[in-house]
Coordinates of C-alpha atoms in Angstrom, one line a residue:
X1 CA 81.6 73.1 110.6
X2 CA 83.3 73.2 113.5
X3 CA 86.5 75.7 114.1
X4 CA 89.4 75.4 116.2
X5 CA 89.9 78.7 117.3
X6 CA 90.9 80.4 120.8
X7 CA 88.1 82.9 122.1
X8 CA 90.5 85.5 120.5
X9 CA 89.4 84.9 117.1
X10 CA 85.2 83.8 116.1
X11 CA 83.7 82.4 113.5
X12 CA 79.8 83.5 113.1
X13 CA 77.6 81.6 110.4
X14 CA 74.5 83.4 107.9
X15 CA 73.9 80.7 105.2
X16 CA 76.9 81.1 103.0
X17 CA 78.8 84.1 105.0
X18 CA 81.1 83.8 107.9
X19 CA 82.3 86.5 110.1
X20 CA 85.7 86.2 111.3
X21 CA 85.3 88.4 114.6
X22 CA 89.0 89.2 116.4
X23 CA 87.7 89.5 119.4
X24 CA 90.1 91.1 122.3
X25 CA 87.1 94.3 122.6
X26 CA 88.3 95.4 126.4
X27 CA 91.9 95.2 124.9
X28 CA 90.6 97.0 121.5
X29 CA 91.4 93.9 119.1
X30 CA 95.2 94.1 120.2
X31 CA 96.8 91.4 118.8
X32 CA 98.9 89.0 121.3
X33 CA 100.2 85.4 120.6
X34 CA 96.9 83.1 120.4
X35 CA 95.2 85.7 118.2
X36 CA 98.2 85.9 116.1
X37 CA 98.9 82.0 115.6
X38 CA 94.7 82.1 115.1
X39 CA 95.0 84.9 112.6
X40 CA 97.6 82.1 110.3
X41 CA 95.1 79.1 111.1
X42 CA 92.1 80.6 110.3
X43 CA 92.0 81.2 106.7
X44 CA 92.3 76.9 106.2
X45 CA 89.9 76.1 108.4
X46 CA 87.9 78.9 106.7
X47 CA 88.6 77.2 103.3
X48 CA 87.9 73.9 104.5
X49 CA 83.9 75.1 105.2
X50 CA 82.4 73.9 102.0
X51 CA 79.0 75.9 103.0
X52 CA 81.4 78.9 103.2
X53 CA 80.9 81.5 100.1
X54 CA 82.2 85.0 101.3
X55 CA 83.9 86.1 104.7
X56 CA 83.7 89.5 106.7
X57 CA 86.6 90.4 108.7
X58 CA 85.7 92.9 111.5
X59 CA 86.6 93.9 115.1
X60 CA 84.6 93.1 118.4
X61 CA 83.7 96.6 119.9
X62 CA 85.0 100.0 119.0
X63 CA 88.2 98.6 117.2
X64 CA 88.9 96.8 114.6
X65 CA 92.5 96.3 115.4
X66 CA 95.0 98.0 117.4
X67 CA 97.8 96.2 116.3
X68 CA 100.3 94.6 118.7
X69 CA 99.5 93.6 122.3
X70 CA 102.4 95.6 123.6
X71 CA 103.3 93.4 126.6
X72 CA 103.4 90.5 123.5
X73 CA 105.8 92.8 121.4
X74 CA 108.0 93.4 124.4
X75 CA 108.4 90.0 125.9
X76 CA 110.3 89.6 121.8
X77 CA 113.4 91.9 123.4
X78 CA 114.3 88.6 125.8
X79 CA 113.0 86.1 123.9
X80 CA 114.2 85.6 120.9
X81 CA 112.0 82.2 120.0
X82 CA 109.1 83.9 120.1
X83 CA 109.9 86.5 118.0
X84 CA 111.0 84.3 115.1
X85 CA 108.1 82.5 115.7
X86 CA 105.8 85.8 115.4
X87 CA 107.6 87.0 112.2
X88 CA 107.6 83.3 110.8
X89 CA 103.3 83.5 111.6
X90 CA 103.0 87.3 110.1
X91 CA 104.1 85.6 106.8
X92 CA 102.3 83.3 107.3
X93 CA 99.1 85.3 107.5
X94 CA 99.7 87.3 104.7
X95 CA 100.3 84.6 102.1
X96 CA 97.2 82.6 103.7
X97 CA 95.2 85.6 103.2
X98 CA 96.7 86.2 99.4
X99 CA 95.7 82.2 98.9
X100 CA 92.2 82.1 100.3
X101 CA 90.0 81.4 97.5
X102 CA 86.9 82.9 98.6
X103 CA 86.4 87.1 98.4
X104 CA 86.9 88.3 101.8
X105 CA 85.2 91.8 102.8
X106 CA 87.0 94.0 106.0
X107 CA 84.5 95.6 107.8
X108 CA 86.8 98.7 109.2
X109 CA 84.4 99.6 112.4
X110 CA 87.7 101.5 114.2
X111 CA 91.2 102.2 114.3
X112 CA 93.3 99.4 112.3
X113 CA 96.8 99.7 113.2
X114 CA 99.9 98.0 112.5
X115 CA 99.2 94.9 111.9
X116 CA 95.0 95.5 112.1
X117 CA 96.1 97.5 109.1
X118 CA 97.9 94.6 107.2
X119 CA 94.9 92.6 107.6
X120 CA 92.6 95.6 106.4
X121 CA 94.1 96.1 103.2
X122 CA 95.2 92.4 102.6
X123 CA 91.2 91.8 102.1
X124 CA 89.6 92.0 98.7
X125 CA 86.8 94.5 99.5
X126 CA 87.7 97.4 102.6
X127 CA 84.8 99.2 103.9
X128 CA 85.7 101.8 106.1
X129 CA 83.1 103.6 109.0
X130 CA 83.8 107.0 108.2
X131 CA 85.1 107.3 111.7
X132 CA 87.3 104.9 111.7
X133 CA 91.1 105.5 110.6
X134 CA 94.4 103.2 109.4
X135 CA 97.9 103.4 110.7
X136 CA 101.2 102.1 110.3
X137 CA 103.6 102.9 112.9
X138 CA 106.3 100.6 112.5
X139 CA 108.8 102.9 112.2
X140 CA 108.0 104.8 114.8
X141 CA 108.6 102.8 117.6
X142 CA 112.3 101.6 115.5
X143 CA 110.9 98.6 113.3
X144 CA 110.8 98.3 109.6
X145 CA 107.1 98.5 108.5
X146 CA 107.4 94.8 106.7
X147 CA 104.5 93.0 107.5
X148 CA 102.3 94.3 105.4
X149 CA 103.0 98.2 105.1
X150 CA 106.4 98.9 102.9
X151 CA 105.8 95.2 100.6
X152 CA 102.0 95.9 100.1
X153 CA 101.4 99.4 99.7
X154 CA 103.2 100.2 96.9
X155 CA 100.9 97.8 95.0
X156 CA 97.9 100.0 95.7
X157 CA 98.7 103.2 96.2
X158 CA 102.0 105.4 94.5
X159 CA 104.7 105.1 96.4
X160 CA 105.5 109.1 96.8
X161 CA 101.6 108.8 99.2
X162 CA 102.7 105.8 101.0
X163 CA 106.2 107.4 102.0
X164 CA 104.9 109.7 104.3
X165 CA 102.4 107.7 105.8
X166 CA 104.8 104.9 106.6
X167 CA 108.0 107.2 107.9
X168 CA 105.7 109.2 110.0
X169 CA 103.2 106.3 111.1
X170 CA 100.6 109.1 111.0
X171 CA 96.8 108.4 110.8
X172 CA 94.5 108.1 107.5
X173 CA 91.2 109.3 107.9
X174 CA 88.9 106.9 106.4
X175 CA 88.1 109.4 103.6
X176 CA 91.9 109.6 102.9
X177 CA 92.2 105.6 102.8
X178 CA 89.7 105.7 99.7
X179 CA 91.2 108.6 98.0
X180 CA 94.7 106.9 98.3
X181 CA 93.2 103.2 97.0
X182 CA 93.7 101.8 100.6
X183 CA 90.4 101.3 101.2
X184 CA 87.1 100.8 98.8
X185 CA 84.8 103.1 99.7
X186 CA 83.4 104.7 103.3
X187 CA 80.1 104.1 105.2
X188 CA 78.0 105.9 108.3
X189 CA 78.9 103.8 111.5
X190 CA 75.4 102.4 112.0
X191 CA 75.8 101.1 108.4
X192 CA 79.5 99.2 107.8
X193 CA 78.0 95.8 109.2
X194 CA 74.6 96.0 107.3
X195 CA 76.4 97.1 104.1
X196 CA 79.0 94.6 104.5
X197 CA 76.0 91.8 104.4
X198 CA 74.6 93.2 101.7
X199 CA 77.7 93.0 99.8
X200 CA 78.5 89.5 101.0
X201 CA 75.2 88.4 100.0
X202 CA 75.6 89.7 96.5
X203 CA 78.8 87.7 96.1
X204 CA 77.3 84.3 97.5
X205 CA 75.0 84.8 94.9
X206 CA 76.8 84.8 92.2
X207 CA 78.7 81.7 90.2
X208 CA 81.4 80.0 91.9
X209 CA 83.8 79.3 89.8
X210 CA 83.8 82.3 88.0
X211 CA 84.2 84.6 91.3
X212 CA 86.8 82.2 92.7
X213 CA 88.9 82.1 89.4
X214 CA 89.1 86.1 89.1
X215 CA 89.9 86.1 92.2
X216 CA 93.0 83.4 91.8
X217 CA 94.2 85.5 88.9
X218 CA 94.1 89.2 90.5
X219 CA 95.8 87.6 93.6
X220 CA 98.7 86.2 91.2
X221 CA 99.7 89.7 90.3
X222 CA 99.8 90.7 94.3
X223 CA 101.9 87.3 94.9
X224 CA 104.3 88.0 92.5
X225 CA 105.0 91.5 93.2
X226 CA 105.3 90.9 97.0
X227 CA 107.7 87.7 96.9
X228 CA 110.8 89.6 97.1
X229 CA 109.4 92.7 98.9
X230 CA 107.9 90.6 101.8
X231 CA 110.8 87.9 102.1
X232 CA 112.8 91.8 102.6
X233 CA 110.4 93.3 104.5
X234 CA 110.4 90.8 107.0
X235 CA 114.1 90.2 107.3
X236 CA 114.8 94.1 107.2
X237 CA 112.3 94.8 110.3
X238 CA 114.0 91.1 111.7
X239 CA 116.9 93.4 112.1
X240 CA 115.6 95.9 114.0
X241 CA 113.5 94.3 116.4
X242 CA 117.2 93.6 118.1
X243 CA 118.5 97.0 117.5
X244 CA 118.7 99.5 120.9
X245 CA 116.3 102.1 119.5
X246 CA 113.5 99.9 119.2
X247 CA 113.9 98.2 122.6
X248 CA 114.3 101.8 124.1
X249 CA 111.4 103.6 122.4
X250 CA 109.1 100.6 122.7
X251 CA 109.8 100.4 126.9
X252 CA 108.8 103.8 126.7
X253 CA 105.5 103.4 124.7
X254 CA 104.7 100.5 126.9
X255 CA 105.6 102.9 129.9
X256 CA 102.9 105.2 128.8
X257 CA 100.8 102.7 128.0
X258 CA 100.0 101.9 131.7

């Protein structure tokens, strides 16, 4: 099958498994708008492939996903069009992701953040190198953590663990990640990929229907427990990407950046 993808975002084919790549390495997986509008197109296309059994979602280079290209986020604070469009595609994303029928594994090979994060957790299995590390920072640069992050959380890990995490936008170590349920379990570096095929290939192997339908079901409890906190989320952090703080603290990061 054939995928209609900017080079931001590849597809590689084993047999049944496909590797969705985000592929920005020099920019360390940083997400700007053609990866982002690919991020909410993939998961049909992906569906579409009937040869398709399992996918692996993983980062080109060091990185799985550093969230935000920040010149992206900062042309939002003069163009309001975009940003609608960009919140309008982040809820997309998630509820693709929550919708895609077939089990998807993250391979975490680096820092996920923001919305690298999201897409981390959103994923049935998470393997995490035990170097790598998850991050929501959201608040810290004046935005409400609601793509992914203050909706999603909760549903894995108790709240009064997630609080500090998400006010502070402090790093997880990968360890931490499995302790706190955000991630499934840890592997050396030189192993996440290799593990993660071994995985995949156990769950092409086994029947269809039955994998697909228990997915469908334990999906229907995340659906229904994120339909009011997303459709929140999103409008709440809406807000603030207008407010002063976030335009003045985000200059700065972007400042610092360079």
């Amino acid at each position: 099958m054939t995928y209609d993808l900017p080079e931001e975002l590849t597809v590689e084919a084993d047999g049944p498994v496909r590797t969705l790549v985000v592929n920005r390495p020099a920019e360390l997986n940083a997400v700007n708008a053609a990866l982002h509008r690919a991020l909410a197109d993939v998961w049909r296309q992906l569906a579409a492939d009937r040869a398709a059994k399992v996918v692996i979602l993983t980062g080109a280079g060091r990185t799985f996903s550093a969230g935000g290209d920040l010149d992206w986020i900062t042309s939002f604070l003069d163009d309001p069009v975009a940003r609608d469009e960009s919140l309008r595609e982040g809820a997309q994303i998630i509820e693709e992701m929550l919708r895609f029928p077939l089990p998807v594994i993250a391979a975490v090979n680096g820092a996920a953040v923001g919305l690298g994060c999201s897409l981390a957790v959103l994923c049935d299995i998470v393997l995490m190198s035990e170097t790598a590390h998850l991050a929501d920072p959201h608040v810290s640069v004046g935005l409400v953590a609601g793509d992914g992050g203050a909706a999603f959380w909760p549903l894995l890990t108790p709240i009064l663990r997630s609080r500090e995490y998400l006010y502070t936008g402090d790093r997880i170590a990968a360890a931490t990640a499995v302790e706190l349920g955000l991630a499934t379990r840890t592997t050396a570096p030189e192993d996440l990929l290799p593990e993660a095929r071994r995985l995949a290939a156990r769950l092409a192997a086994q029947p269809v229907e039955a994998l697909r339908g228990t997915k469908r079901v334990l999906n229907m409890h995340l659906s229904q427990a994120l339909s009011g906190a997303m459709q929140a989320g999103f409008a709440a952090e809406a807000v603030t990407m207008r407010s002063g703080e976030h335009r003045d603290r985000l200059l700065v990061l972007r400042r610092k950046a360079r």
